[in-house]
Each structure stands twice: as C-alpha cells, then as structure tokens.
JSON list of N, CA and C in Angstrom, two decimals:
[
{"chain": "A", "resi": 1, "resn": "UNK", "atom": "N", "xyz": [69.38, 87.51, 192.46]},
{"chain": "A", "resi": 1, "resn": "UNK", "atom": "CA", "xyz": [70.84, 87.56, 192.48]},
{"chain": "A", "resi": 1, "resn": "UNK", "atom": "C", "xyz": [71.31, 88.62, 193.48]},
{"chain": "A", "resi": 2, "resn": "UNK", "atom": "N", "xyz": [72.30, 88.26, 194.26]},
{"chain": "A", "resi": 2, "resn": "UNK", "atom": "CA", "xyz": [72.85, 89.23, 195.20]},
{"chain": "A", "resi": 2, "resn": "UNK", "atom": "C", "xyz": [73.81, 90.15, 194.47]},
{"chain": "A", "resi": 3, "resn": "UNK", "atom": "N", "xyz": [74.24, 91.21, 195.16]},
{"chain": "A", "resi": 3, "resn": "UNK", "atom": "CA", "xyz": [75.16, 92.18, 194.56]},
{"chain": "A", "resi": 3, "resn": "UNK", "atom": "C", "xyz": [76.46, 91.52, 194.09]},
{"chain": "A", "resi": 4, "resn": "UNK", "atom": "N", "xyz": [77.05, 90.67, 194.94]},
{"chain": "A", "resi": 4, "resn": "UNK", "atom": "CA", "xyz": [78.33, 90.04, 194.58]},
{"chain": "A", "resi": 4, "resn": "UNK", "atom": "C", "xyz": [78.15, 89.01, 193.47]},
{"chain": "A", "resi": 5, "resn": "UNK", "atom": "N", "xyz": [77.03, 88.30, 193.47]},
{"chain": "A", "resi": 5, "resn": "UNK", "atom": "CA", "xyz": [76.78, 87.34, 192.39]},
{"chain": "A", "resi": 5, "resn": "UNK", "atom": "C", "xyz": [76.67, 88.08, 191.06]},
{"chain": "A", "resi": 6, "resn": "UNK", "atom": "N", "xyz": [76.00, 89.22, 191.11]},
{"chain": "A", "resi": 6, "resn": "UNK", "atom": "CA", "xyz": [75.82, 90.05, 189.94]},
{"chain": "A", "resi": 6, "resn": "UNK", "atom": "C", "xyz": [77.17, 90.52, 189.42]},
{"chain": "A", "resi": 7, "resn": "UNK", "atom": "N", "xyz": [78.04, 90.97, 190.31]},
{"chain": "A", "resi": 7, "resn": "UNK", "atom": "CA", "xyz": [79.39, 91.41, 189.93]},
{"chain": "A", "resi": 7, "resn": "UNK", "atom": "C", "xyz": [80.17, 90.28, 189.27]},
{"chain": "A", "resi": 8, "resn": "UNK", "atom": "N", "xyz": [80.09, 89.10, 189.86]},
{"chain": "A", "resi": 8, "resn": "UNK", "atom": "CA", "xyz": [80.80, 87.95, 189.30]},
{"chain": "A", "resi": 8, "resn": "UNK", "atom": "C", "xyz": [80.28, 87.61, 187.92]},
{"chain": "A", "resi": 9, "resn": "UNK", "atom": "N", "xyz": [78.96, 87.68, 187.76]},
{"chain": "A", "resi": 9, "resn": "UNK", "atom": "CA", "xyz": [78.36, 87.38, 186.47]},
{"chain": "A", "resi": 9, "resn": "UNK", "atom": "C", "xyz": [78.87, 88.36, 185.40]},
{"chain": "A", "resi": 10, "resn": "UNK", "atom": "N", "xyz": [78.90, 89.64, 185.76]},
{"chain": "A", "resi": 10, "resn": "UNK", "atom": "CA", "xyz": [79.37, 90.67, 184.83]},
{"chain": "A", "resi": 10, "resn": "UNK", "atom": "C", "xyz": [80.84, 90.41, 184.47]},
{"chain": "A", "resi": 11, "resn": "UNK", "atom": "N", "xyz": [81.65, 90.04, 185.47]},
{"chain": "A", "resi": 11, "resn": "UNK", "atom": "CA", "xyz": [83.06, 89.74, 185.21]},
{"chain": "A", "resi": 11, "resn": "UNK", "atom": "C", "xyz": [83.19, 88.56, 184.26]},
{"chain": "A", "resi": 12, "resn": "UNK", "atom": "N", "xyz": [82.38, 87.53, 184.47]},
{"chain": "A", "resi": 12, "resn": "UNK", "atom": "CA", "xyz": [82.42, 86.36, 183.59]},
{"chain": "A", "resi": 12, "resn": "UNK", "atom": "C", "xyz": [82.05, 86.74, 182.16]},
{"chain": "A", "resi": 13, "resn": "UNK", "atom": "N", "xyz": [81.01, 87.55, 182.02]},
{"chain": "A", "resi": 13, "resn": "UNK", "atom": "CA", "xyz": [80.58, 87.97, 180.68]},
{"chain": "A", "resi": 13, "resn": "UNK", "atom": "C", "xyz": [81.69, 88.79, 180.03]},
{"chain": "A", "resi": 14, "resn": "UNK", "atom": "N", "xyz": [82.35, 89.63, 180.81]},
{"chain": "A", "resi": 14, "resn": "UNK", "atom": "CA", "xyz": [83.45, 90.45, 180.30]},
{"chain": "A", "resi": 14, "resn": "UNK", "atom": "C", "xyz": [84.57, 89.57, 179.77]},
{"chain": "A", "resi": 15, "resn": "UNK", "atom": "N", "xyz": [84.83, 88.46, 180.47]},
{"chain": "A", "resi": 15, "resn": "UNK", "atom": "CA", "xyz": [85.88, 87.54, 180.03]},
{"chain": "A", "resi": 15, "resn": "UNK", "atom": "C", "xyz": [85.52, 86.94, 178.68]},
{"chain": "A", "resi": 16, "resn": "UNK", "atom": "N", "xyz": [84.24, 86.56, 178.53]},
{"chain": "A", "resi": 16, "resn": "UNK", "atom": "CA", "xyz": [83.77, 85.98, 177.27]},
{"chain": "A", "resi": 16, "resn": "UNK", "atom": "C", "xyz": [83.93, 86.98, 176.13]},
{"chain": "A", "resi": 17, "resn": "UNK", "atom": "N", "xyz": [83.51, 88.22, 176.39]},
{"chain": "A", "resi": 17, "resn": "UNK", "atom": "CA", "xyz": [83.60, 89.28, 175.37]},
{"chain": "A", "resi": 17, "resn": "UNK", "atom": "C", "xyz": [85.06, 89.49, 174.98]},
{"chain": "A", "resi": 18, "resn": "UNK", "atom": "N", "xyz": [85.95, 89.54, 175.97]},
{"chain": "A", "resi": 18, "resn": "UNK", "atom": "CA", "xyz": [87.38, 89.73, 175.69]},
{"chain": "A", "resi": 18, "resn": "UNK", "atom": "C", "xyz": [87.92, 88.59, 174.84]},
{"chain": "A", "resi": 19, "resn": "UNK", "atom": "N", "xyz": [87.51, 87.37, 175.16]},
{"chain": "A", "resi": 19, "resn": "UNK", "atom": "CA", "xyz": [87.99, 86.20, 174.41]},
{"chain": "A", "resi": 19, "resn": "UNK", "atom": "C", "xyz": [87.54, 86.28, 172.95]},
{"chain": "A", "resi": 20, "resn": "UNK", "atom": "N", "xyz": [86.29, 86.68, 172.75]},
{"chain": "A", "resi": 20, "resn": "UNK", "atom": "CA", "xyz": [85.76, 86.80, 171.39]},
{"chain": "A", "resi": 20, "resn": "UNK", "atom": "C", "xyz": [86.51, 87.89, 170.63]},
{"chain": "A", "resi": 21, "resn": "UNK", "atom": "N", "xyz": [86.70, 89.05, 171.28]},
{"chain": "A", "resi": 21, "resn": "UNK", "atom": "CA", "xyz": [87.42, 90.15, 170.64]},
{"chain": "A", "resi": 21, "resn": "UNK", "atom": "C", "xyz": [88.83, 89.72, 170.27]},
{"chain": "A", "resi": 22, "resn": "UNK", "atom": "N", "xyz": [89.47, 88.99, 171.17]},
{"chain": "A", "resi": 22, "resn": "UNK", "atom": "CA", "xyz": [90.83, 88.51, 170.94]},
{"chain": "A", "resi": 22, "resn": "UNK", "atom": "C", "xyz": [90.87, 87.59, 169.73]},
{"chain": "A", "resi": 23, "resn": "UNK", "atom": "N", "xyz": [89.88, 86.68, 169.65]},
{"chain": "A", "resi": 23, "resn": "UNK", "atom": "CA", "xyz": [89.80, 85.74, 168.53]},
{"chain": "A", "resi": 23, "resn": "UNK", "atom": "C", "xyz": [89.64, 86.50, 167.22]},
{"chain": "A", "resi": 24, "resn": "UNK", "atom": "N", "xyz": [88.75, 87.47, 167.22]},
{"chain": "A", "resi": 24, "resn": "UNK", "atom": "CA", "xyz": [88.50, 88.26, 166.00]},
{"chain": "A", "resi": 24, "resn": "UNK", "atom": "C", "xyz": [89.78, 88.99, 165.61]},
{"chain": "A", "resi": 25, "resn": "UNK", "atom": "N", "xyz": [90.45, 89.58, 166.60]},
{"chain": "A", "resi": 25, "resn": "UNK", "atom": "CA", "xyz": [91.66, 90.34, 166.33]},
{"chain": "A", "resi": 25, "resn": "UNK", "atom": "C", "xyz": [92.74, 89.44, 165.73]},
{"chain": "A", "resi": 26, "resn": "UNK", "atom": "N", "xyz": [92.94, 88.26, 166.31]},
{"chain": "A", "resi": 26, "resn": "UNK", "atom": "CA", "xyz": [93.99, 87.38, 165.80]},
{"chain": "A", "resi": 26, "resn": "UNK", "atom": "C", "xyz": [93.64, 86.86, 164.42]},
{"chain": "A", "resi": 27, "resn": "UNK", "atom": "N", "xyz": [92.35, 86.63, 164.15]},
{"chain": "A", "resi": 27, "resn": "UNK", "atom": "CA", "xyz": [91.96, 86.14, 162.83]},
{"chain": "A", "resi": 27, "resn": "UNK", "atom": "C", "xyz": [92.19, 87.21, 161.76]},
{"chain": "A", "resi": 28, "resn": "UNK", "atom": "N", "xyz": [91.82, 88.46, 162.06]},
{"chain": "A", "resi": 28, "resn": "UNK", "atom": "CA", "xyz": [92.04, 89.51, 161.07]},
{"chain": "A", "resi": 28, "resn": "UNK", "atom": "C", "xyz": [93.54, 89.74, 160.91]},
{"chain": "A", "resi": 29, "resn": "UNK", "atom": "N", "xyz": [94.29, 89.57, 161.99]},
{"chain": "A", "resi": 29, "resn": "UNK", "atom": "CA", "xyz": [95.74, 89.74, 161.92]},
{"chain": "A", "resi": 29, "resn": "UNK", "atom": "C", "xyz": [96.33, 88.67, 161.00]},
{"chain": "A", "resi": 30, "resn": "UNK", "atom": "N", "xyz": [95.86, 87.44, 161.17]},
{"chain": "A", "resi": 30, "resn": "UNK", "atom": "CA", "xyz": [96.35, 86.34, 160.33]},
{"chain": "A", "resi": 30, "resn": "UNK", "atom": "C", "xyz": [96.02, 86.60, 158.86]},
{"chain": "A", "resi": 31, "resn": "UNK", "atom": "N", "xyz": [94.79, 87.06, 158.61]},
{"chain": "A", "resi": 31, "resn": "UNK", "atom": "CA", "xyz": [94.39, 87.35, 157.23]},
{"chain": "A", "resi": 31, "resn": "UNK", "atom": "C", "xyz": [95.28, 88.43, 156.63]},
{"chain": "A", "resi": 32, "resn": "UNK", "atom": "N", "xyz": [95.55, 89.48, 157.41]},
{"chain": "A", "resi": 32, "resn": "UNK", "atom": "CA", "xyz": [96.41, 90.56, 156.93]},
{"chain": "A", "resi": 32, "resn": "UNK", "atom": "C", "xyz": [97.81, 90.06, 156.65]},
{"chain": "A", "resi": 33, "resn": "UNK", "atom": "N", "xyz": [98.29, 89.20, 157.53]},
{"chain": "A", "resi": 33, "resn": "UNK", "atom": "CA", "xyz": [99.63, 88.65, 157.38]},
{"chain": "A", "resi": 33, "resn": "UNK", "atom": "C", "xyz": [99.72, 87.83, 156.09]},
{"chain": "A", "resi": 34, "resn": "UNK", "atom": "N", "xyz": [98.72, 86.98, 155.87]},
{"chain": "A", "resi": 34, "resn": "UNK", "atom": "CA", "xyz": [98.71, 86.16, 154.65]},
{"chain": "A", "resi": 34, "resn": "UNK", "atom": "C", "xyz": [98.63, 87.04, 153.41]},
{"chain": "A", "resi": 35, "resn": "UNK", "atom": "N", "xyz": [97.81, 88.07, 153.48]},
{"chain": "A", "resi": 35, "resn": "UNK", "atom": "CA", "xyz": [97.67, 89.00, 152.37]},
{"chain": "A", "resi": 35, "resn": "UNK", "atom": "C", "xyz": [99.00, 89.68, 152.07]},
{"chain": "A", "resi": 36, "resn": "UNK", "atom": "N", "xyz": [99.68, 90.14, 153.12]},
{"chain": "A", "resi": 36, "resn": "UNK", "atom": "CA", "xyz": [100.98, 90.81, 152.97]},
{"chain": "A", "resi": 36, "resn": "UNK", "atom": "C", "xyz": [102.00, 89.85, 152.36]},
{"chain": "A", "resi": 37, "resn": "UNK", "atom": "N", "xyz": [102.00, 88.62, 152.84]},
{"chain": "A", "resi": 37, "resn": "UNK", "atom": "CA", "xyz": [102.95, 87.63, 152.31]},
{"chain": "A", "resi": 37, "resn": "UNK", "atom": "C", "xyz": [102.69, 87.36, 150.84]},
{"chain": "A", "resi": 38, "resn": "UNK", "atom": "N", "xyz": [101.43, 87.26, 150.46]},
{"chain": "A", "resi": 38, "resn": "UNK", "atom": "CA", "xyz": [101.08, 87.02, 149.06]},
{"chain": "A", "resi": 38, "resn": "UNK", "atom": "C", "xyz": [101.55, 88.18, 148.19]},
{"chain": "A", "resi": 39, "resn": "UNK", "atom": "N", "xyz": [101.31, 89.39, 148.64]},
{"chain": "A", "resi": 39, "resn": "UNK", "atom": "CA", "xyz": [101.73, 90.56, 147.87]},
{"chain": "A", "resi": 39, "resn": "UNK", "atom": "C", "xyz": [103.24, 90.62, 147.77]},
{"chain": "A", "resi": 40, "resn": "UNK", "atom": "N", "xyz": [103.89, 90.34, 148.88]},
{"chain": "A", "resi": 40, "resn": "UNK", "atom": "CA", "xyz": [105.35, 90.39, 148.91]},
{"chain": "A", "resi": 40, "resn": "UNK", "atom": "C", "xyz": [105.94, 89.36, 147.94]},
{"chain": "A", "resi": 41, "resn": "UNK", "atom": "N", "xyz": [105.36, 88.15, 147.97]},
{"chain": "A", "resi": 41, "resn": "UNK", "atom": "CA", "xyz": [105.83, 87.08, 147.09]},
{"chain": "A", "resi": 41, "resn": "UNK", "atom": "C", "xyz": [105.62, 87.49, 145.62]},
{"chain": "A", "resi": 42, "resn": "UNK", "atom": "N", "xyz": [104.48, 88.10, 145.35]},
{"chain": "A", "resi": 42, "resn": "UNK", "atom": "CA", "xyz": [104.15, 88.53, 143.99]},
{"chain": "A", "resi": 42, "resn": "UNK", "atom": "C", "xyz": [105.19, 89.55, 143.50]},
{"chain": "A", "resi": 43, "resn": "UNK", "atom": "N", "xyz": [105.51, 90.53, 144.33]},
{"chain": "A", "resi": 43, "resn": "UNK", "atom": "CA", "xyz": [106.50, 91.55, 143.98]},
{"chain": "A", "resi": 43, "resn": "UNK", "atom": "C", "xyz": [107.87, 90.89, 143.79]},
{"chain": "A", "resi": 44, "resn": "UNK", "atom": "N", "xyz": [108.19, 89.97, 144.70]},
{"chain": "A", "resi": 44, "resn": "UNK", "atom": "CA", "xyz": [109.48, 89.28, 144.65]},
{"chain": "A", "resi": 44, "resn": "UNK", "atom": "C", "xyz": [109.63, 88.51, 143.34]},
{"chain": "A", "resi": 45, "resn": "UNK", "atom": "N", "xyz": [108.56, 87.80, 142.94]},
{"chain": "A", "resi": 45, "resn": "UNK", "atom": "CA", "xyz": [108.60, 87.02, 141.70]},
{"chain": "A", "resi": 45, "resn": "UNK", "atom": "C", "xyz": [108.76, 87.93, 140.49]},
{"chain": "A", "resi": 46, "resn": "UNK", "atom": "N", "xyz": [108.09, 89.10, 140.51]},
{"chain": "A", "resi": 46, "resn": "UNK", "atom": "CA", "xyz": [108.21, 90.04, 139.40]},
{"chain": "A", "resi": 46, "resn": "UNK", "atom": "C", "xyz": [109.64, 90.54, 139.28]},
{"chain": "A", "resi": 47, "resn": "UNK", "atom": "N", "xyz": [110.27, 90.83, 140.41]},
{"chain": "A", "resi": 47, "resn": "UNK", "atom": "CA", "xyz": [111.65, 91.31, 140.41]},
{"chain": "A", "resi": 47, "resn": "UNK", "atom": "C", "xyz": [112.60, 90.21, 139.95]},
{"chain": "A", "resi": 48, "resn": "UNK", "atom": "N", "xyz": [112.34, 88.99, 140.39]},
{"chain": "A", "resi": 48, "resn": "UNK", "atom": "CA", "xyz": [113.23, 87.86, 140.06]},
{"chain": "A", "resi": 48, "resn": "UNK", "atom": "C", "xyz": [113.14, 87.51, 138.58]},
{"chain": "A", "resi": 49, "resn": "UNK", "atom": "N", "xyz": [111.98, 87.75, 137.98]},
{"chain": "A", "resi": 49, "resn": "UNK", "atom": "CA", "xyz": [111.81, 87.36, 136.58]},
{"chain": "A", "resi": 49, "resn": "UNK", "atom": "C", "xyz": [112.44, 88.36, 135.61]},
{"chain": "A", "resi": 50, "resn": "UNK", "atom": "N", "xyz": [112.86, 89.51, 136.12]},
{"chain": "A", "resi": 50, "resn": "UNK", "atom": "CA", "xyz": [113.46, 90.53, 135.24]},
{"chain": "A", "resi": 50, "resn": "UNK", "atom": "C", "xyz": [114.84, 90.11, 134.79]}
]
C-alpha cells in the first residue's frame, strides 16, 4: 500500500467507526427518551388519579 492509499484506508475506517458510534448514541438516546416518557406518564397518571 502506498502512503496515500493508506491514508484513504484510515479515513474510510474512521467513517465506519463514526457511523457505529452515531448509531450507538442514537439508540441509547432513544432508550433514554422512552424511559423518560414512561416515567413521565406514570407520574402524570398518579397525579390524575388523585
């Protein structure tokens, strides 16, 4: 592999890593969001039932 081919390969791998990190981040974000909504709904129902 030449120097520039090597650089391109590293850049491509970096893109893959970024995509994976992004996917993980959005999935944990979605989970947190759902968790927050569930808790909020639970609190809301408790208040409404009073």
